[in-house]
mmCIF file of C-alpha atoms in Angstrom:
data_model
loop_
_atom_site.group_PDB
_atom_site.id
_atom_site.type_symbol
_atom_site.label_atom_id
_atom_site.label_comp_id
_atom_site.label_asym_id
_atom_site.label_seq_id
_atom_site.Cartn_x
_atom_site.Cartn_y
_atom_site.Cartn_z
ATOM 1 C CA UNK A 439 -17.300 33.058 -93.428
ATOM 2 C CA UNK A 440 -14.404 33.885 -95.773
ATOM 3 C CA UNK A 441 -11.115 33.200 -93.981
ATOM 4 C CA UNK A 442 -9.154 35.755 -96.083
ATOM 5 C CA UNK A 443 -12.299 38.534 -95.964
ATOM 6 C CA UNK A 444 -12.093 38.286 -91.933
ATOM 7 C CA UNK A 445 -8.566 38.553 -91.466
ATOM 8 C CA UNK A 446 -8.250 41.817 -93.810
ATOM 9 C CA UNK A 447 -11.123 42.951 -91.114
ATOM 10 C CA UNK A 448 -9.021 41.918 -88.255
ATOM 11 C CA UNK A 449 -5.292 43.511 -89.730
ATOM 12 C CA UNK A 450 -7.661 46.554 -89.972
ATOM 13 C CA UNK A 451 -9.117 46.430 -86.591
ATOM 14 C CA UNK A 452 -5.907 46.197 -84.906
ATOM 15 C CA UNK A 453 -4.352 49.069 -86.648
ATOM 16 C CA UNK A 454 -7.781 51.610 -85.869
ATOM 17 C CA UNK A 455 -7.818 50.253 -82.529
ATOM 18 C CA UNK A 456 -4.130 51.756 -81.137
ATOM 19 C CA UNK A 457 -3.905 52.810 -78.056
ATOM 20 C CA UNK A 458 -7.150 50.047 -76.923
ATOM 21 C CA UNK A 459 -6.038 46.288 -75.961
ATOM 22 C CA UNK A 460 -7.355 43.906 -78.158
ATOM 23 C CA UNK A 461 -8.051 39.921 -77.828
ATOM 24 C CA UNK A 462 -10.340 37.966 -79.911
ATOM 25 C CA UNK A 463 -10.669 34.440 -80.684
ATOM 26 C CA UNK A 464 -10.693 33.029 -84.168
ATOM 27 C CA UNK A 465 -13.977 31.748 -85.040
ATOM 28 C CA UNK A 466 -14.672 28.107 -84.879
ATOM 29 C CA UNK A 467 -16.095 28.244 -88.673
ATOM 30 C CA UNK A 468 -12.606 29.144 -89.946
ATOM 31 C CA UNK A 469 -10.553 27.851 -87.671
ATOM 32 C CA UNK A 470 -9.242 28.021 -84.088
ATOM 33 C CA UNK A 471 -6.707 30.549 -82.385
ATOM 34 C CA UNK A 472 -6.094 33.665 -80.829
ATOM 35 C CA UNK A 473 -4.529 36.866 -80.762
ATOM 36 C CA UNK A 474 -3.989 39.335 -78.032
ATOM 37 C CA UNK A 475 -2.765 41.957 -77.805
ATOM 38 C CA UNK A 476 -1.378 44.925 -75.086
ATOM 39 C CA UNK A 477 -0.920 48.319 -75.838
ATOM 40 C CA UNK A 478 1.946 50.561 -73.609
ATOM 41 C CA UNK A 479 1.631 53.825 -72.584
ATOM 42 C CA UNK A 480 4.845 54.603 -75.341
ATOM 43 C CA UNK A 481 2.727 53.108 -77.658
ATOM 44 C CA UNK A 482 4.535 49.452 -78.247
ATOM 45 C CA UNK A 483 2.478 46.935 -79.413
ATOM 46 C CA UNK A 484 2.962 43.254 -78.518
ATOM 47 C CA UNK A 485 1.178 40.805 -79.657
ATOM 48 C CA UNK A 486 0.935 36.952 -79.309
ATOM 49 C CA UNK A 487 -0.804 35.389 -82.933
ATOM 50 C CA UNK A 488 -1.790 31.483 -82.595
ATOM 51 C CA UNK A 489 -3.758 30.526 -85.397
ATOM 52 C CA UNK A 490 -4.569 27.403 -87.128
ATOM 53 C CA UNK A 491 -7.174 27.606 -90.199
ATOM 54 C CA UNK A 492 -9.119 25.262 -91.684
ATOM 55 C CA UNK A 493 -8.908 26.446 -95.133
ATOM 56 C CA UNK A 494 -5.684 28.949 -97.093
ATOM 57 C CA UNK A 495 -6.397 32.218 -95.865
ATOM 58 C CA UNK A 496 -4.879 35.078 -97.910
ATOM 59 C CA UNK A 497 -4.341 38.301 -95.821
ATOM 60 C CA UNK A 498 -3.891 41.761 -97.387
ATOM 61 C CA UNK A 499 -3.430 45.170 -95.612
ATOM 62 C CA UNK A 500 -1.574 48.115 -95.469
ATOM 63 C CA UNK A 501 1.909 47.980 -92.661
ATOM 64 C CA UNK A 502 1.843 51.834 -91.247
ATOM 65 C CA UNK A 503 5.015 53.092 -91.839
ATOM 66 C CA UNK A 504 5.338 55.093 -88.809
ATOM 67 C CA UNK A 505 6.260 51.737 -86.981
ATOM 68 C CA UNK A 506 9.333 48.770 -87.412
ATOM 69 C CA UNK A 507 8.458 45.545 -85.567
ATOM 70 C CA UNK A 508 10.521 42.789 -84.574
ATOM 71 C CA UNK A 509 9.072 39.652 -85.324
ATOM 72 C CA UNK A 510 9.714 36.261 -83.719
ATOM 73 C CA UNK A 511 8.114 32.626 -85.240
ATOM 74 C CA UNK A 512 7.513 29.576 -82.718
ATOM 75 C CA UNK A 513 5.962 27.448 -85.025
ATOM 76 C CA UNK A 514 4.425 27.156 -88.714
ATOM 77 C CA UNK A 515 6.432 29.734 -91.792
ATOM 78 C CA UNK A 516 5.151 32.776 -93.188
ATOM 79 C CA UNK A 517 5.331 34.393 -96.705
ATOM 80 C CA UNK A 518 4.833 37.815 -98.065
ATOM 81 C CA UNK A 519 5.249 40.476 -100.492
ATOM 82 C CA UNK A 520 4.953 44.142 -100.880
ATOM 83 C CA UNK A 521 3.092 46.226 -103.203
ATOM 84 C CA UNK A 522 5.617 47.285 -106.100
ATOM 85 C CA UNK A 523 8.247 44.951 -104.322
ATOM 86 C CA UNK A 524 9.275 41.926 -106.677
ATOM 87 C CA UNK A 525 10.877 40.076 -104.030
ATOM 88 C CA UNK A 526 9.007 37.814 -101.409
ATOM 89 C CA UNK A 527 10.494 37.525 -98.077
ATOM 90 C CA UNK A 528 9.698 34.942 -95.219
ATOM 91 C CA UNK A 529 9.913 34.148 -91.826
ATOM 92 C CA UNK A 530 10.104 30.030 -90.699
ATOM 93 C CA UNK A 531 9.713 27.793 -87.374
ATOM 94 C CA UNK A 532 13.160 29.030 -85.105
ATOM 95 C CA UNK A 533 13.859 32.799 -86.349
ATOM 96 C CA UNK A 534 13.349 36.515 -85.556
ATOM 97 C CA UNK A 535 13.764 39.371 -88.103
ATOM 98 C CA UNK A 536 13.122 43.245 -87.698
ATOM 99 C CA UNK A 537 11.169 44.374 -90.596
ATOM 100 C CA UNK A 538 9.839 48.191 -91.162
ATOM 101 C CA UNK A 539 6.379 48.891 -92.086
ATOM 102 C CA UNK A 540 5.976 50.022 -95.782
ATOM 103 C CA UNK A 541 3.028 52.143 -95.968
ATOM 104 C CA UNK A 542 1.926 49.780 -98.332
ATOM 105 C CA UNK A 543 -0.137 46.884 -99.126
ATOM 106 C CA UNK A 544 1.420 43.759 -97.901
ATOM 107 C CA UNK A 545 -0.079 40.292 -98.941
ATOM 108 C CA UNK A 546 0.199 37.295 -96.553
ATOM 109 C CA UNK A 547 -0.914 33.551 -97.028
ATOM 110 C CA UNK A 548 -1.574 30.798 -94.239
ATOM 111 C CA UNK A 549 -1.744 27.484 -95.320
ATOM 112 C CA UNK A 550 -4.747 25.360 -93.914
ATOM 113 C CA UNK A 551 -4.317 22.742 -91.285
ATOM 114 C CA UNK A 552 -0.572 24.310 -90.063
ATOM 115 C CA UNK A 553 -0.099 25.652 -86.449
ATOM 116 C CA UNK A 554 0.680 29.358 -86.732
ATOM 117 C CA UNK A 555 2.827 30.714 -83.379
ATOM 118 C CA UNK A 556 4.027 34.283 -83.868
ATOM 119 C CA UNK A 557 5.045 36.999 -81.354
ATOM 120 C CA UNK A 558 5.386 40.756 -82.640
ATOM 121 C CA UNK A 559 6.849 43.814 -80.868
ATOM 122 C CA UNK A 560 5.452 46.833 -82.805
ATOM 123 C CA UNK A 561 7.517 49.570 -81.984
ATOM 124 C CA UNK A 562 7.008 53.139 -82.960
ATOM 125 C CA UNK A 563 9.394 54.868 -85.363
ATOM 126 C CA UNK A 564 10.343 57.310 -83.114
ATOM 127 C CA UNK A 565 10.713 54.896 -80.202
ATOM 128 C CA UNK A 566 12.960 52.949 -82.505
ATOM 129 C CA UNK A 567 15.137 56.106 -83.476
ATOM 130 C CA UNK A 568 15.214 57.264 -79.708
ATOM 131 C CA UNK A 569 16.253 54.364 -78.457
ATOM 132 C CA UNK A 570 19.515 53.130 -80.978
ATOM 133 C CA UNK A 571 20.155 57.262 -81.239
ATOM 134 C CA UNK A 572 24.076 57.827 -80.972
ATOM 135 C CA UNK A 573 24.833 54.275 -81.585
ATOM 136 C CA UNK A 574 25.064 53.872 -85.440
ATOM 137 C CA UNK A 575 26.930 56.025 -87.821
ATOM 138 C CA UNK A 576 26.177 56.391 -91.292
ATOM 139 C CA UNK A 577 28.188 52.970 -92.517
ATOM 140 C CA UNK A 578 26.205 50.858 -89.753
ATOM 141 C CA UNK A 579 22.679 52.297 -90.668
ATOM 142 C CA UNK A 580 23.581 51.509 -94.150
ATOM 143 C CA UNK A 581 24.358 47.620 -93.401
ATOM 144 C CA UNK A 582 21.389 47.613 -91.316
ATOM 145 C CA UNK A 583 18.915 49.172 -93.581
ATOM 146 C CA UNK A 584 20.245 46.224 -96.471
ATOM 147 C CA UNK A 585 20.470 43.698 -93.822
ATOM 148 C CA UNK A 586 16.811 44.137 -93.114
ATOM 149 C CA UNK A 587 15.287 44.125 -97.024
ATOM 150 C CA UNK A 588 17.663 40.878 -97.074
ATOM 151 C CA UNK A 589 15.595 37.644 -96.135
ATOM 152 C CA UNK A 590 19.451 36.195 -94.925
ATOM 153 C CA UNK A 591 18.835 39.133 -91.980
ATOM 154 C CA UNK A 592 16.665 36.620 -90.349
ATOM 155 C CA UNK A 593 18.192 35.012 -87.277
ATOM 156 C CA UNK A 594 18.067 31.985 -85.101
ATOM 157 C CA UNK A 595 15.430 32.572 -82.203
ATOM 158 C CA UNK A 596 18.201 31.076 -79.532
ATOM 159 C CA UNK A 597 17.022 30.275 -76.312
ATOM 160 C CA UNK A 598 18.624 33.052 -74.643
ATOM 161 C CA UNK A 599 16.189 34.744 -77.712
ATOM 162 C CA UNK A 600 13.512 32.769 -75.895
ATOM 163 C CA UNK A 601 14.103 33.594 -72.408
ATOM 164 C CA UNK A 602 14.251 37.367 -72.786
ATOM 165 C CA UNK A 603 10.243 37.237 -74.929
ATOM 166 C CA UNK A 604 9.106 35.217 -71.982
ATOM 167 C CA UNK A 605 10.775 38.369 -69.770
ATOM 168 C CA UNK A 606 9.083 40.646 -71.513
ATOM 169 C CA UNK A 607 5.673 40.898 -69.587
ATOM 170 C CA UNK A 608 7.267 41.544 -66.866
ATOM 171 C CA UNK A 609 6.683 44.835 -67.230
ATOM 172 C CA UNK A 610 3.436 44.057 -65.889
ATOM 173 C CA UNK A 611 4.555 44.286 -62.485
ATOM 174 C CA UNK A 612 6.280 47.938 -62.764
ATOM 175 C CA UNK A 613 4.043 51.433 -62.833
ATOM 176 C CA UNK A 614 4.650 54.214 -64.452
ATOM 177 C CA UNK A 615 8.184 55.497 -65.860
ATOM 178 C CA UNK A 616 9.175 51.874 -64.335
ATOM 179 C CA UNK A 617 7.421 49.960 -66.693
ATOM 180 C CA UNK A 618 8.441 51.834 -69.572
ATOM 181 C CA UNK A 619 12.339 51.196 -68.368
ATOM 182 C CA UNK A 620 11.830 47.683 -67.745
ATOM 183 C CA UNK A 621 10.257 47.201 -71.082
ATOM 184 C CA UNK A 622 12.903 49.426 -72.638
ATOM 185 C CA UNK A 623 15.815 47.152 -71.044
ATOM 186 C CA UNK A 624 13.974 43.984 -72.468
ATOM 187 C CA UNK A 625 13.839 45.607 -76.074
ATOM 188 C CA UNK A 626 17.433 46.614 -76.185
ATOM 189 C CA UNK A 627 18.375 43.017 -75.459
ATOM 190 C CA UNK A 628 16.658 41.718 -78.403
ATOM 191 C CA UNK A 629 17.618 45.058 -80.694
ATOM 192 C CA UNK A 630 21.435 44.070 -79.331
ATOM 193 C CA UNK A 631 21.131 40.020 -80.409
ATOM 194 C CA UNK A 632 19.873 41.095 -83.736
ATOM 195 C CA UNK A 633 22.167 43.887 -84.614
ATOM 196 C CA UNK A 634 24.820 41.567 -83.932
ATOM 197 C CA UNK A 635 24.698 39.252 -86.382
ATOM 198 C CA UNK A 636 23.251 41.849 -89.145
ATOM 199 C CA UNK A 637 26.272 43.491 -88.519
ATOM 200 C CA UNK A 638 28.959 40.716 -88.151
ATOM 201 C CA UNK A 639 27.564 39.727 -91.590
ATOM 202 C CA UNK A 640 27.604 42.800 -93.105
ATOM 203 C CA UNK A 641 30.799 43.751 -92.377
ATOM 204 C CA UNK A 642 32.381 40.022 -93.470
ATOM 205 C CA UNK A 643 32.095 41.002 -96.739
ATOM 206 C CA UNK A 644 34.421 44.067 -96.193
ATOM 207 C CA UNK A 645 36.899 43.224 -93.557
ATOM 208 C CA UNK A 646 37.356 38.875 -95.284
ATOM 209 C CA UNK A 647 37.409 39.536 -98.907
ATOM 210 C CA UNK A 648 40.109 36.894 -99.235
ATOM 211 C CA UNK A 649 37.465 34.497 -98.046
ATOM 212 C CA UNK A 650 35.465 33.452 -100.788
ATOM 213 C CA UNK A 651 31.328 34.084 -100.761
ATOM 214 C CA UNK A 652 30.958 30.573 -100.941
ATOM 215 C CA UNK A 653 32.991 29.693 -97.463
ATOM 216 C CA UNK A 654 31.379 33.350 -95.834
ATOM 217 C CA UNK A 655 27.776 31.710 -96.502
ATOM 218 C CA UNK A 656 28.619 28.400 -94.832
ATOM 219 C CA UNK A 657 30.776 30.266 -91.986
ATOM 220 C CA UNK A 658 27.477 32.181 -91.490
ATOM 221 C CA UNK A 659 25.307 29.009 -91.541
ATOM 222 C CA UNK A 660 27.231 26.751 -89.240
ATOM 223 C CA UNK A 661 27.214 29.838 -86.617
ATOM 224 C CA UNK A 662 23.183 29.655 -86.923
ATOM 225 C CA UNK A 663 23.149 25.858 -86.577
ATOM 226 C CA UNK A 664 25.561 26.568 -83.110
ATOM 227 C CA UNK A 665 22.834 29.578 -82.277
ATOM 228 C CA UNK A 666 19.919 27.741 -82.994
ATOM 229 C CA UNK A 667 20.112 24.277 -81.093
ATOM 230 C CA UNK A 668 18.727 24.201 -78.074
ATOM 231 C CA UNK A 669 20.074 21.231 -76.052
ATOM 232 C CA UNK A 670 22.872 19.002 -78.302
ATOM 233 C CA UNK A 671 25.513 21.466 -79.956
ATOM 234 C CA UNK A 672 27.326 19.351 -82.769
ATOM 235 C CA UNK A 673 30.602 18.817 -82.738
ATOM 236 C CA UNK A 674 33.157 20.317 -84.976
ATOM 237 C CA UNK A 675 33.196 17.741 -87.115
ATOM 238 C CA UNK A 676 29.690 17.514 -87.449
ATOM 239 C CA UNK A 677 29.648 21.086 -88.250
ATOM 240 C CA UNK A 678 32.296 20.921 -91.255
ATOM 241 C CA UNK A 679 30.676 18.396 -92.642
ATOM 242 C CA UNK A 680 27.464 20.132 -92.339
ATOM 243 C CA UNK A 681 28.161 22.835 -94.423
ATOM 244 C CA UNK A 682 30.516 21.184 -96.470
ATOM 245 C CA UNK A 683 34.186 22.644 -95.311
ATOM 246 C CA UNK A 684 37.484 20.584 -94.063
ATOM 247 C CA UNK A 685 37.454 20.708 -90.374
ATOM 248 C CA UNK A 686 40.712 22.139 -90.941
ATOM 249 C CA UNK A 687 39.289 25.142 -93.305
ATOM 250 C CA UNK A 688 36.442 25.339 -91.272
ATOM 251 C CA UNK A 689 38.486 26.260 -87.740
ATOM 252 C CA UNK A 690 40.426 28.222 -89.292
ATOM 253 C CA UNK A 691 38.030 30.633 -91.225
ATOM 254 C CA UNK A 692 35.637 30.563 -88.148
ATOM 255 C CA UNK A 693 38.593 31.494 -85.546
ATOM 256 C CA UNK A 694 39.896 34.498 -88.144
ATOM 257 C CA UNK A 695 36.178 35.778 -88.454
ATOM 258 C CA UNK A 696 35.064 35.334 -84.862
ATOM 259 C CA UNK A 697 38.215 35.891 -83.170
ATOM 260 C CA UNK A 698 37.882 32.335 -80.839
ATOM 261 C CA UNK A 699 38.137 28.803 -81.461
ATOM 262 C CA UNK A 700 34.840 27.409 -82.744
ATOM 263 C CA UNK A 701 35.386 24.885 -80.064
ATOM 264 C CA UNK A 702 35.471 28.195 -77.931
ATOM 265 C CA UNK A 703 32.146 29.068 -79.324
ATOM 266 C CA UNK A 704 30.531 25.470 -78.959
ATOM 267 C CA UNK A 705 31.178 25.366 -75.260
ATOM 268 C CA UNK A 706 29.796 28.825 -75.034
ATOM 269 C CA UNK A 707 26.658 28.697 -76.209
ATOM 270 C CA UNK A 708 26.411 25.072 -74.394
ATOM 271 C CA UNK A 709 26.926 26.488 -70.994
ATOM 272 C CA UNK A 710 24.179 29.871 -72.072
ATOM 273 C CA UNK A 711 21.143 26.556 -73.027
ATOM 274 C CA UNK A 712 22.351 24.993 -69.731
ATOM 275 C CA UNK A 713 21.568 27.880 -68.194
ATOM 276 C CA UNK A 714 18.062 28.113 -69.997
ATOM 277 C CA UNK A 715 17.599 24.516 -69.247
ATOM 278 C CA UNK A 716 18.327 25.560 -65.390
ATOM 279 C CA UNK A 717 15.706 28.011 -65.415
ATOM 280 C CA UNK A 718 13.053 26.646 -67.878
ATOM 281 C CA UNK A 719 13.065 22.620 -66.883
ATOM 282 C CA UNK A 720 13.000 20.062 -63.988
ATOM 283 C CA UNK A 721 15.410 18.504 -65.705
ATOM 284 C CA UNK A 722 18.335 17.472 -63.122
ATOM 285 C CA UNK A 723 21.847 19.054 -63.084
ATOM 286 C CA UNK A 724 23.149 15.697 -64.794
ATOM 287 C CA UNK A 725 20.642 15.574 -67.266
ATOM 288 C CA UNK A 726 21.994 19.237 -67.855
ATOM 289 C CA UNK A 727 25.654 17.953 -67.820
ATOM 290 C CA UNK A 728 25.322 15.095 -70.054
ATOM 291 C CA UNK A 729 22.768 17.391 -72.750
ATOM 292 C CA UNK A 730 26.075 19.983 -72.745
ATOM 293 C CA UNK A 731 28.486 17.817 -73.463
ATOM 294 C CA UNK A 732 30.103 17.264 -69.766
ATOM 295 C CA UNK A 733 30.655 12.897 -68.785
ATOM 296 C CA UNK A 734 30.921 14.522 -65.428
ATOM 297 C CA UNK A 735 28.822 17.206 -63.190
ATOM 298 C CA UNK A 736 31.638 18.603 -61.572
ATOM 299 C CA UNK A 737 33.148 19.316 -64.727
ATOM 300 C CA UNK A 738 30.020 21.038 -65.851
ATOM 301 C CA UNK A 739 29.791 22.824 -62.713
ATOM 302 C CA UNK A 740 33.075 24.101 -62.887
ATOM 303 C CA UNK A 741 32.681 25.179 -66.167
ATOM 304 C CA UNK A 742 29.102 26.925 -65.523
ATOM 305 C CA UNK A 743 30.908 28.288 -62.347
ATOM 306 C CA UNK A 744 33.457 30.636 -64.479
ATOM 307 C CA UNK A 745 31.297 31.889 -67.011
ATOM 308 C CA UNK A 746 28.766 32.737 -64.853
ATOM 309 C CA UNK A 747 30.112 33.268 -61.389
ATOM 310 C CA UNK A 748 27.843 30.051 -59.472
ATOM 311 C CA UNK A 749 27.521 26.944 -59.205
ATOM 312 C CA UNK A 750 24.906 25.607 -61.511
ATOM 313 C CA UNK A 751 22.684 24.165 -58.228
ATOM 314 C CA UNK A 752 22.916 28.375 -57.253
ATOM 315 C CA UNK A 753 21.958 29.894 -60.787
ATOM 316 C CA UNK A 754 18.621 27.570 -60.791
ATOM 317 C CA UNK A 755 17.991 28.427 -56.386
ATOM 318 C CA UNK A 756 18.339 32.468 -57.732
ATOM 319 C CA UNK A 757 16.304 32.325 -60.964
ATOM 320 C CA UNK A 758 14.164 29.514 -60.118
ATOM 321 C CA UNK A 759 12.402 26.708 -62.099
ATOM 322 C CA UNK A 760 8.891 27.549 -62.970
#
């Protein structure tokens, strides 16, 4: 069986097949995998893609244009173009990206032998509109709309990122006009994470011309390293060096931009993978301590304590370790 013949067959299945659920396995002969697929009642599509194949497979197909999906990557990188687009974009291991359907052909490979993990949230474009409606004026629907054709629009998939798709089928458990609010809470979440950092980039340009494009890019890329790491944050230092600034420069450019200390920042987004790590892992509030930076527990616990109202030993009892 042709690998890139049977996925053109399954792309077109799965777009004929709206508003019917759809799960297959990948066939043995070309590889092994699955995707599933579940259909809401507003018409959302979400789909989990795991896909290994044995040989390149080359997928073509046409991306409706009445939807915009936001697409997440857990392992493995993807590459593709558009018809009568010169420019290839891509999505790697560790990011999320909102990308609108074309209404034309769009041309995919996957490499043999690599683990593919994707998660997509099809959205209708009229879901979409409803839903950000009265939020953006004409200036931020002009940085989003670039932000999106940009491949630099793609963002960290942080663990908060994490928790809220593992959230998402929760809507299983609701009925009715429930459901659909549960599932539109989830969705503005994720629309809110990624909006963010479209739009703190976009407007950098404006509001710091008298930082130069070369210190904006690394600004932007030490923030994604912070974003991105799931247990150890690096240090300042570490973070200057990474991306090639004077710790000196670097605080200062990062406190003008993001209005707090980066060291601000740091222990910010160490106490929000504590609280993953909490939630997600056995791990013991130590363990947790130590991974966040903290010698001591009770230093950690009276730092998880003020930013989120409990004691770490509380947060973990209320959301529970499964």
């Amino acid at each position: 069986m042709n690998n890139s013949r049977y996925m053109n067959s399954v792309y077109s299945d799965m777009n004929d097949s709206l508003p019917k659920a759809f799960f297959m396995d990948i066939p043995k002969e070309i590889g092994n995998g699955k995707i599933k697929s579940t259909y809401t009642g507003q018409g959302i599509v979400l789909t989990d893609w795991k896909m290994n194949y044995l040989s390149d497979a080359n997928v073509e197909g046409v991306n409706s244009d009445k939807y915009i999906q936001l697409m997440f990557c857990l392992s493995g990188e993807a590459f593709w173009e558009v018809e009568g687009d010169s420019r290839t974009y891509e999505i790697k291991k560790g990011e999320m990206r909102l990308w609108p359907g074309s209404g034309k052909n769009e041309y995919m490979c996957y490499k043999k032998n690599t683990d593919f993990v994707f998660r997509t949230i099809k959205l209708p474009l009229e879901y979409y509109n409803r839903i950000i409606e009265g939020y953006l004026d004409e200036d931020k629907e002009n940085i989003l709309s670039r932000g999106i054709l940009e491949n630099k629009s793609n963002m960290p998939l942080t663990p908060y990122v994490d928790f809220i798709l593992e959230q998402l089928d929760g809507f299983k458990e609701y009925q009715g006009f429930l459901s659909d609010m549960y599932l539109d809470g989830k969705i503005l979440e994720l629309l809110t994470v990624y909006l963010k950092v479209v739009f703190d980039e976009g407007h950098m340009d404006k509001r710091y011309s008298d930082i130069s494009k070369t210190d904006r890019g690394a600004l932007i890329e030490a923030k994604k390293i912070i974003d991105s790491c799931e247990d150890r944050i690096p240090t300042c230092k570490e973070l200057a060096s990474a991306v090639n600034l004077s710790v000196s420069k670097f605080s200062k450019i990062f406190s003008k931009v993001y209005d707090k200390p980066v060291h601000s920042y740091i222990v910010e987004k160490r106490l929000e993978n504590a609280a993953y790590m909490l939630i997600k892992t056995d791990m013991s509030i130590g363990e947790i301590a130590f991974k966040s930076g903290y010698s001591k527990p009770s230093n950690f616990s009276a730092a998880f304590k003020k930013r989120y109202g409990v004691l770490p030993k509380e947060y973990r009892t209320d959301f529970g370790y499964n």
